[in-house]
Amino acid sequence: MQQTILVTGATGTVGREVVKQLSMLDGIRVRAGVHSVIKGENLRRLPDVEVVEMEFTDPDSLHAAFTHADKVFLVTPFSEGQVEMAKKLIDEAKKRGVKHIVKLSAIGAGDENAIQLCRWHRDIEQYIEQSGIPYTFLRAASFMQNFENYSSPTIKSEGKIYMPTGDGKVAYIDARDIAAVAIAVLTNDGHENKIYDLTGPEAISVSEVADTISLVTGRQVDFVDVPEEDARKSMQQQQTPDWMINSLLELYGQHRAGKSAEVNSSVEELTGHKPHTFRQFVKEYKECFV
Ligand SMILES: NC(=O)c1ccc[n+]([C@@H]2O[C@H](COP(=O)([O-])OP(=O)(O)OC[C@H]3O[C@@H](n4cnc5c(N)ncnc54)[C@H](OP(=O)(O)O)[C@@H]3O)[C@@H](O)[C@H]2O)c1
Protein backbone atom coordinates (compact mmCIF):
# COMPACT_ATOMS: atom_id res chain seq x y z
CA MET A 1 0.00 0.00 0.00
CA GLN A 2 1.19 3.53 -0.79
CA GLN A 3 2.43 5.31 2.29
CA THR A 4 2.10 9.05 2.81
CA ILE A 5 5.11 11.02 4.02
CA LEU A 6 4.54 14.60 5.16
CA VAL A 7 7.50 16.96 4.75
CA THR A 8 7.21 20.18 6.76
CA GLY A 9 9.22 23.24 5.74
CA ALA A 10 9.03 21.73 2.25
CA THR A 11 10.28 24.85 0.47
CA GLY A 12 13.35 25.17 2.71
CA THR A 13 16.94 24.21 1.94
CA VAL A 14 16.66 20.61 3.14
CA GLY A 15 12.88 20.19 2.88
CA ARG A 16 12.71 20.79 -0.87
CA GLU A 17 15.53 18.29 -1.50
CA VAL A 18 13.70 15.68 0.58
CA VAL A 19 10.51 16.27 -1.43
CA LYS A 20 12.43 16.06 -4.71
CA GLN A 21 14.26 12.85 -3.80
CA LEU A 22 11.14 11.18 -2.31
CA SER A 23 9.09 12.02 -5.41
CA MET A 24 11.41 9.83 -7.51
CA LEU A 25 10.56 6.70 -5.50
CA ASP A 26 7.68 4.31 -6.21
CA GLY A 27 5.01 3.56 -3.63
CA ILE A 28 5.27 6.84 -1.78
CA ARG A 29 2.86 9.73 -1.75
CA VAL A 30 4.67 12.89 -0.72
CA ARG A 31 2.77 15.62 1.05
CA ALA A 32 4.73 18.87 0.90
CA GLY A 33 3.79 21.24 3.73
CA VAL A 34 4.44 24.75 2.41
CA HIS A 35 4.22 28.05 4.26
CA SER A 36 4.43 30.32 1.25
CA VAL A 37 2.25 28.99 -1.58
CA ILE A 38 4.25 30.88 -4.19
CA LYS A 39 7.51 29.26 -3.09
CA GLY A 40 5.73 25.88 -3.23
CA GLU A 41 4.63 26.22 -6.87
CA ASN A 42 7.69 24.34 -8.24
CA LEU A 43 6.93 21.35 -6.03
CA ARG A 44 3.54 20.86 -7.71
CA ARG A 45 5.29 19.75 -10.91
CA LEU A 46 6.95 16.79 -9.21
CA PRO A 47 5.30 13.35 -9.58
CA ASP A 48 3.10 12.10 -6.71
CA VAL A 49 3.55 15.30 -4.70
CA GLU A 50 0.55 16.85 -3.02
CA VAL A 51 1.13 20.41 -1.83
CA VAL A 52 -0.69 21.53 1.33
CA GLU A 53 -0.55 24.93 3.01
CA MET A 54 0.86 24.83 6.52
CA GLU A 55 1.08 27.57 9.10
CA PHE A 56 2.69 26.05 12.17
CA THR A 57 0.72 28.32 14.49
CA ASP A 58 -2.65 27.47 12.89
CA PRO A 59 -4.21 24.24 14.27
CA ASP A 60 -6.60 23.82 11.30
CA SER A 61 -3.74 23.77 8.80
CA LEU A 62 -1.89 21.22 10.94
CA HIS A 63 -4.97 19.04 11.15
CA ALA A 64 -5.28 18.95 7.35
CA ALA A 65 -1.57 18.35 6.77
CA PHE A 66 -1.26 15.46 9.25
CA THR A 67 -4.45 13.58 8.32
CA HIS A 68 -3.50 10.08 7.03
CA ALA A 69 0.23 10.90 7.18
CA ASP A 70 2.19 7.72 8.00
CA LYS A 71 5.58 9.37 8.53
CA VAL A 72 6.86 12.92 8.91
CA PHE A 73 10.09 14.67 8.01
CA LEU A 74 9.99 17.46 10.56
CA VAL A 75 11.63 20.80 9.79
CA THR A 76 10.95 23.92 11.83
CA PRO A 77 12.56 27.27 10.97
CA PHE A 78 15.55 28.84 12.70
CA SER A 79 13.40 30.94 15.02
CA GLU A 80 13.10 31.68 18.71
CA GLY A 81 9.55 30.30 18.46
CA GLN A 82 10.58 26.99 16.94
CA VAL A 83 10.16 24.93 20.11
CA GLU A 84 6.53 26.01 20.54
CA MET A 85 5.87 25.45 16.82
CA ALA A 86 7.43 21.98 16.92
CA LYS A 87 5.44 20.98 20.02
CA LYS A 88 2.20 21.75 18.17
CA LEU A 89 3.36 19.61 15.24
CA ILE A 90 4.33 16.72 17.51
CA ASP A 91 1.00 16.87 19.38
CA GLU A 92 -0.83 16.70 16.05
CA ALA A 93 1.39 13.81 14.87
CA LYS A 94 0.47 11.90 18.02
CA LYS A 95 -3.26 12.55 17.54
CA ARG A 96 -3.07 11.33 13.92
CA GLY A 97 -1.15 8.15 14.75
CA VAL A 98 2.05 9.06 12.86
CA LYS A 99 4.40 6.04 12.95
CA HIS A 100 7.80 7.71 12.58
CA ILE A 101 9.16 11.27 12.92
CA VAL A 102 12.49 12.05 11.28
CA LYS A 103 13.61 15.37 12.70
CA LEU A 104 16.13 17.76 11.19
CA SER A 105 18.24 18.75 14.19
CA ALA A 106 21.64 20.38 14.68
CA ILE A 107 24.99 18.87 15.55
CA GLY A 108 25.84 19.62 19.17
CA ALA A 109 22.21 19.31 20.34
CA GLY A 110 23.32 16.62 22.77
CA ASP A 111 26.26 18.56 24.21
CA GLU A 112 26.29 19.45 27.88
CA ASN A 113 27.14 23.11 27.22
CA ALA A 114 25.15 23.41 24.02
CA ILE A 115 24.66 26.82 22.40
CA GLN A 116 21.15 28.32 22.30
CA LEU A 117 20.13 27.09 18.88
CA CYS A 118 21.18 23.55 19.81
CA ARG A 119 19.31 23.79 23.11
CA TRP A 120 16.14 24.59 21.15
CA HIS A 121 16.71 21.49 19.06
CA ARG A 122 17.30 19.36 22.15
CA ASP A 123 14.05 20.64 23.71
CA ILE A 124 12.20 19.52 20.59
CA GLU A 125 14.01 16.18 20.53
CA GLN A 126 13.03 15.55 24.16
CA TYR A 127 9.40 16.39 23.42
CA ILE A 128 9.43 13.83 20.60
CA GLU A 129 11.08 11.22 22.86
CA GLN A 130 8.35 11.79 25.45
CA SER A 131 5.59 11.52 22.84
CA GLY A 132 6.34 7.81 22.36
CA ILE A 133 6.39 8.20 18.55
CA PRO A 134 9.36 6.34 17.02
CA TYR A 135 11.92 8.93 15.94
CA THR A 136 15.22 9.51 14.19
CA PHE A 137 17.16 12.70 14.82
CA LEU A 138 19.43 13.96 12.04
CA ARG A 139 21.84 16.32 13.77
CA ALA A 140 23.35 18.16 10.84
CA ALA A 141 26.50 20.26 10.64
CA SER A 142 26.30 23.75 9.03
CA PHE A 143 25.00 23.62 5.48
CA MET A 144 27.20 24.42 2.45
CA GLN A 145 24.06 26.09 1.07
CA ASN A 146 24.38 28.83 3.75
CA PHE A 147 26.98 30.38 1.42
CA GLU A 148 24.35 30.38 -1.35
CA ASN A 149 21.55 31.65 0.92
CA TYR A 150 23.41 34.28 2.95
CA SER A 151 26.85 35.10 1.47
CA SER A 152 26.03 35.13 -2.22
CA PRO A 153 25.03 38.88 -2.37
CA THR A 154 28.43 40.14 -1.10
CA ILE A 155 30.28 37.48 -3.09
CA LYS A 156 28.55 38.69 -6.27
CA SER A 157 28.77 42.42 -5.57
CA GLU A 158 32.18 42.75 -3.86
CA GLY A 159 33.95 39.39 -4.12
CA LYS A 160 33.96 39.18 -0.28
CA ILE A 161 32.66 36.87 2.44
CA TYR A 162 32.36 38.68 5.80
CA MET A 163 32.25 36.40 8.84
CA PRO A 164 33.54 36.51 12.43
CA THR A 165 35.00 33.01 12.24
CA GLY A 166 38.78 33.47 11.99
CA ASP A 167 40.69 30.34 10.96
CA GLY A 168 38.08 28.03 12.48
CA LYS A 169 37.32 25.01 10.33
CA VAL A 170 33.79 23.63 9.93
CA ALA A 171 32.66 20.24 8.60
CA TYR A 172 30.09 21.83 6.23
CA ILE A 173 27.56 19.41 4.76
CA ASP A 174 25.64 19.62 1.48
CA ALA A 175 21.86 19.78 2.17
CA ARG A 176 21.38 17.19 -0.60
CA ASP A 177 23.33 14.67 1.49
CA ILE A 178 21.14 15.38 4.52
CA ALA A 179 18.12 14.76 2.28
CA ALA A 180 19.63 11.49 1.02
CA VAL A 181 20.06 10.33 4.62
CA ALA A 182 16.47 11.37 5.38
CA ILE A 183 15.24 9.24 2.45
CA ALA A 184 17.26 6.22 3.62
CA VAL A 185 15.88 6.58 7.14
CA LEU A 186 12.27 7.17 6.04
CA THR A 187 12.17 4.25 3.60
CA ASN A 188 14.13 1.54 5.43
CA ASP A 189 13.60 -0.17 8.77
CA GLY A 190 16.07 -0.13 11.61
CA HIS A 191 16.50 3.58 12.21
CA GLU A 192 13.81 3.99 14.86
CA ASN A 193 14.94 5.78 18.03
CA LYS A 194 18.40 6.51 16.64
CA ILE A 195 20.38 9.74 16.55
CA TYR A 196 22.83 10.49 13.74
CA ASP A 197 25.41 13.28 13.61
CA LEU A 198 25.84 14.24 9.95
CA THR A 199 28.89 16.07 8.58
CA GLY A 200 30.49 16.73 5.24
CA PRO A 201 33.68 14.91 4.17
CA GLU A 202 36.20 17.58 5.26
CA ALA A 203 36.54 20.52 7.64
CA ILE A 204 37.44 23.82 5.97
CA SER A 205 37.81 27.44 7.06
CA VAL A 206 35.90 30.29 5.42
CA SER A 207 39.19 31.38 3.90
CA GLU A 208 39.36 27.96 2.18
CA VAL A 209 35.70 28.39 1.18
CA ALA A 210 36.64 31.68 -0.54
CA ASP A 211 39.67 30.06 -2.23
CA THR A 212 37.52 27.20 -3.56
CA ILE A 213 34.91 29.59 -4.94
CA SER A 214 37.73 31.61 -6.61
CA LEU A 215 39.27 28.49 -8.12
CA VAL A 216 36.02 27.04 -9.45
CA THR A 217 34.45 30.26 -10.74
CA GLY A 218 37.65 31.97 -11.90
CA ARG A 219 36.58 35.08 -9.99
CA GLN A 220 38.63 36.28 -6.98
CA VAL A 221 36.69 35.95 -3.70
CA ASP A 222 38.27 36.90 -0.35
CA PHE A 223 37.36 36.12 3.22
CA VAL A 224 37.16 39.08 5.60
CA ASP A 225 37.49 38.10 9.27
CA VAL A 226 35.13 40.53 10.99
CA PRO A 227 35.51 41.34 14.71
CA GLU A 228 32.47 40.07 16.62
CA GLU A 229 31.31 43.57 17.65
CA ASP A 230 31.42 44.77 14.02
CA ALA A 231 29.38 41.73 12.98
CA ARG A 232 26.85 42.59 15.70
CA LYS A 233 26.62 46.24 14.54
CA SER A 234 26.23 45.21 10.91
CA MET A 235 23.38 42.79 11.77
CA GLN A 236 21.73 45.49 13.93
CA GLN A 237 21.88 47.89 10.99
CA GLN A 238 20.06 45.26 8.92
CA GLN A 239 17.31 45.14 11.61
CA THR A 240 18.20 41.56 12.56
CA PRO A 241 16.37 40.68 15.80
CA ASP A 242 18.52 40.41 18.95
CA TRP A 243 17.75 36.72 19.55
CA MET A 244 19.06 35.92 16.05
CA ILE A 245 22.18 38.09 16.40
CA ASN A 246 23.02 36.47 19.74
CA SER A 247 22.51 32.92 18.55
CA LEU A 248 24.43 33.47 15.31
CA LEU A 249 27.37 35.06 17.14
CA GLU A 250 27.38 32.13 19.54
CA LEU A 251 27.46 29.73 16.58
CA TYR A 252 30.24 31.67 14.83
CA GLY A 253 32.18 31.68 18.12
CA GLN A 254 32.04 27.88 18.05
CA HIS A 255 33.25 27.86 14.48
CA ARG A 256 36.11 30.24 15.34
CA ALA A 257 37.12 28.02 18.25
CA GLY A 258 37.33 24.96 15.98
CA LYS A 259 34.50 23.19 17.82
CA SER A 260 32.57 22.37 14.63
CA ALA A 261 35.42 20.67 12.79
CA GLU A 262 34.82 17.03 13.58
CA VAL A 263 34.18 14.92 10.47
CA ASN A 264 32.43 11.55 10.49
CA SER A 265 31.38 8.92 7.94
CA SER A 266 27.64 8.73 8.75
CA VAL A 267 26.46 9.98 5.34
CA GLU A 268 28.36 7.24 3.50
CA GLU A 269 27.34 4.58 6.02
CA LEU A 270 23.66 5.51 5.78
CA THR A 271 23.35 6.20 2.05
CA GLY A 272 26.16 4.14 0.49
CA HIS A 273 27.63 7.20 -1.24
CA LYS A 274 30.31 9.68 -0.29
CA PRO A 275 29.07 13.13 0.71
CA HIS A 276 29.71 16.07 -1.65
CA THR A 277 32.94 17.97 -1.14
CA PHE A 278 32.77 21.77 -0.99
CA ARG A 279 34.43 21.90 -4.40
CA GLN A 280 31.73 19.69 -5.93
CA PHE A 281 29.08 21.86 -4.28
CA VAL A 282 30.53 25.07 -5.78
CA LYS A 283 30.77 23.46 -9.24
CA GLU A 284 27.08 22.56 -9.08
CA TYR A 285 25.95 25.91 -7.61
CA LYS A 286 28.37 28.02 -9.65
CA GLU A 287 25.70 30.49 -10.81
CA CYS A 288 25.07 31.55 -7.19
CA PHE A 289 28.60 32.94 -6.91
CA VAL A 290 29.23 34.79 -10.20
N1 LIG B 1 21.36 26.29 8.12
C1 LIG B 1 22.16 25.44 8.75
O1 LIG B 1 23.38 25.44 8.57
C2 LIG B 1 21.56 24.45 9.72
C3 LIG B 1 22.37 23.45 10.25
C4 LIG B 1 21.81 22.49 11.11
C5 LIG B 1 20.46 22.56 11.42
N2 LIG B 1 19.69 23.56 10.89
C6 LIG B 1 18.26 23.61 11.24
O2 LIG B 1 17.50 23.35 10.07
C7 LIG B 1 16.20 23.92 10.22
C8 LIG B 1 15.86 24.66 8.94
O3 LIG B 1 16.71 25.77 8.87
P1 LIG B 1 16.98 26.53 7.55
O4 LIG B 1 17.68 27.77 7.88
O5 LIG B 1 17.53 25.58 6.58
O6 LIG B 1 15.49 26.95 7.17
P2 LIG B 1 14.80 27.07 5.80
O7 LIG B 1 15.56 26.47 4.71
O8 LIG B 1 14.39 28.50 5.68
O9 LIG B 1 13.49 26.20 6.05
C9 LIG B 1 12.48 26.59 6.92
C10 LIG B 1 11.13 26.21 6.30
O10 LIG B 1 10.12 26.43 7.27
C11 LIG B 1 9.06 27.18 6.66
N3 LIG B 1 8.38 27.99 7.68
C12 LIG B 1 8.87 29.09 8.32
N4 LIG B 1 7.96 29.56 9.19
C13 LIG B 1 6.87 28.75 9.09
C14 LIG B 1 5.58 28.73 9.72
N5 LIG B 1 5.23 29.65 10.63
N6 LIG B 1 4.69 27.77 9.35
C15 LIG B 1 5.02 26.85 8.41
N7 LIG B 1 6.23 26.79 7.80
C16 LIG B 1 7.14 27.74 8.13
C17 LIG B 1 9.74 28.03 5.60
O11 LIG B 1 8.81 28.46 4.63
P3 LIG B 1 8.78 30.01 4.14
O12 LIG B 1 10.16 30.29 3.64
O13 LIG B 1 7.73 30.06 3.10
O14 LIG B 1 8.46 30.82 5.38
C18 LIG B 1 10.77 27.04 5.06
O15 LIG B 1 10.20 26.18 4.12
C19 LIG B 1 16.26 24.82 11.46
O16 LIG B 1 15.65 24.14 12.53
C20 LIG B 1 17.76 24.98 11.72
O17 LIG B 1 18.07 25.22 13.06
C21 LIG B 1 20.20 24.49 10.04
Coordinates of N, CA and C and ligand atoms in Angstrom, one line a residue, residues 9-14 34-36 39 54-57 75-78 82 85 103-107 117 121 140-143 146 149-150, ligand 1:
G9 N 8.1 22.4 6.2 CA 9.2 23.2 5.7 C 9.7 22.8 4.4
A10 N 8.7 22.4 3.5 CA 9.0 21.7 2.2 C 9.7 22.6 1.2
T11 N 9.6 24.0 1.4 CA 10.3 24.8 0.5 C 11.7 25.2 1.0
G12 N 12.1 24.8 2.1 CA 13.4 25.2 2.7 C 14.5 24.4 2.1
T13 N 15.7 24.7 2.5 CA 16.9 24.2 1.9 C 17.0 22.7 1.9
V14 N 16.6 22.1 3.1 CA 16.7 20.6 3.1 C 15.3 20.0 2.7
V34 N 3.8 23.5 2.8 CA 4.4 24.8 2.4 C 3.8 25.9 3.2
H35 N 4.6 26.8 3.5 CA 4.2 28.1 4.3 C 3.8 29.1 3.2
S36 N 4.7 29.4 2.3 CA 4.4 30.3 1.3 C 4.0 29.5 0.0
K39 N 6.3 30.0 -3.1 CA 7.5 29.3 -3.1 C 7.3 27.8 -3.4
M54 N 0.7 25.1 5.1 CA 0.9 24.8 6.5 C 1.3 26.1 7.2
E55 N 0.6 26.5 8.2 CA 1.1 27.6 9.1 C 1.2 26.9 10.5
F56 N 2.4 26.8 11.0 CA 2.7 26.0 12.2 C 1.9 26.5 13.4
T57 N 1.5 27.8 13.3 CA 0.7 28.3 14.5 C -0.8 28.2 14.3
V75 N 10.7 19.6 9.8 CA 11.6 20.8 9.8 C 10.9 22.0 10.4
T76 N 11.5 22.7 11.3 CA 11.0 23.9 11.8 C 12.0 25.0 11.5
P77 N 11.6 26.2 11.4 CA 12.6 27.3 11.0 C 13.5 27.7 12.1
F78 N 14.6 28.3 11.7 CA 15.6 28.8 12.7 C 14.8 30.1 13.3
Q82 N 10.7 28.3 17.6 CA 10.6 27.0 16.9 C 10.2 25.9 17.9
M85 N 6.4 25.9 18.1 CA 5.9 25.4 16.8 C 6.0 23.9 16.7
K103 N 13.5 13.9 12.4 CA 13.6 15.4 12.7 C 15.0 15.9 12.2
L104 N 14.9 17.0 11.5 CA 16.1 17.8 11.2 C 16.6 18.5 12.4
S105 N 17.7 18.1 13.0 CA 18.2 18.8 14.2 C 19.6 19.3 13.9
A106 N 20.3 19.7 14.9 CA 21.6 20.4 14.7 C 22.7 19.7 15.5
I107 N 23.9 19.5 14.9 CA 25.0 18.9 15.5 C 25.3 19.7 16.8
L117 N 20.9 27.7 20.0 CA 20.1 27.1 18.9 C 20.1 25.6 19.0
H121 N 16.9 22.8 19.7 CA 16.7 21.5 19.1 C 16.6 20.4 20.1
A140 N 22.5 17.8 12.0 CA 23.3 18.2 10.8 C 24.3 19.2 11.2
A141 N 25.5 19.2 10.6 CA 26.5 20.3 10.6 C 26.0 21.5 9.8
S142 N 26.7 22.6 9.8 CA 26.3 23.7 9.0 C 26.2 23.4 7.5
F143 N 25.2 24.0 6.9 CA 25.0 23.6 5.5 C 25.9 24.4 4.6
N146 N 24.4 27.5 3.1 CA 24.4 28.8 3.7 C 25.2 29.9 2.9
N149 N 22.7 30.9 0.4 CA 21.6 31.6 0.9 C 21.9 33.0 1.5
Y150 N 23.1 33.1 2.2 CA 23.4 34.3 3.0 C 24.6 35.1 2.4
Ligands
LIG1 N1 21.4 26.3 8.1 C1 22.2 25.4 8.7 O1 23.4 25.4 8.6 C2 21.6 24.5 9.7 C3 22.4 23.4 10.2 C4 21.8 22.5 11.1 C5 20.5 22.6 11.4 N2 19.7 23.6 10.9 C6 18.3 23.6 11.2 O2 17.5 23.3 10.1 C7 16.2 23.9 10.2 C8 15.9 24.7 8.9 O3 16.7 25.8 8.9 P1 17.0 26.5 7.5 O4 17.7 27.8 7.9 O5 17.5 25.6 6.6 O6 15.5 26.9 7.2 P2 14.8 27.1 5.8 O7 15.6 26.5 4.7 O8 14.4 28.5 5.7 O9 13.5 26.2 6.1 C9 12.5 26.6 6.9 C10 11.1 26.2 6.3 O10 10.1 26.4 7.3 C11 9.1 27.2 6.7 N3 8.4 28.0 7.7 C12 8.9 29.1 8.3 N4 8.0 29.6 9.2 C13 6.9 28.7 9.1 C14 5.6 28.7 9.7 N5 5.2 29.6 10.6 N6 4.7 27.8 9.4 C15 5.0 26.8 8.4 N7 6.2 26.8 7.8 C16 7.1 27.7 8.1 C17 9.7 28.0 5.6 O11 8.8 28.5 4.6 P3 8.8 30.0 4.1 O12 10.2 30.3 3.6 O13 7.7 30.1 3.1 O14 8.5 30.8 5.4 C18 10.8 27.0 5.1 O15 10.2 26.2 4.1 C19 16.3 24.8 11.5 O16 15.6 24.1 12.5 C20 17.8 25.0 11.7 O17 18.1 25.2 13.1 C21 20.2 24.5 10.0

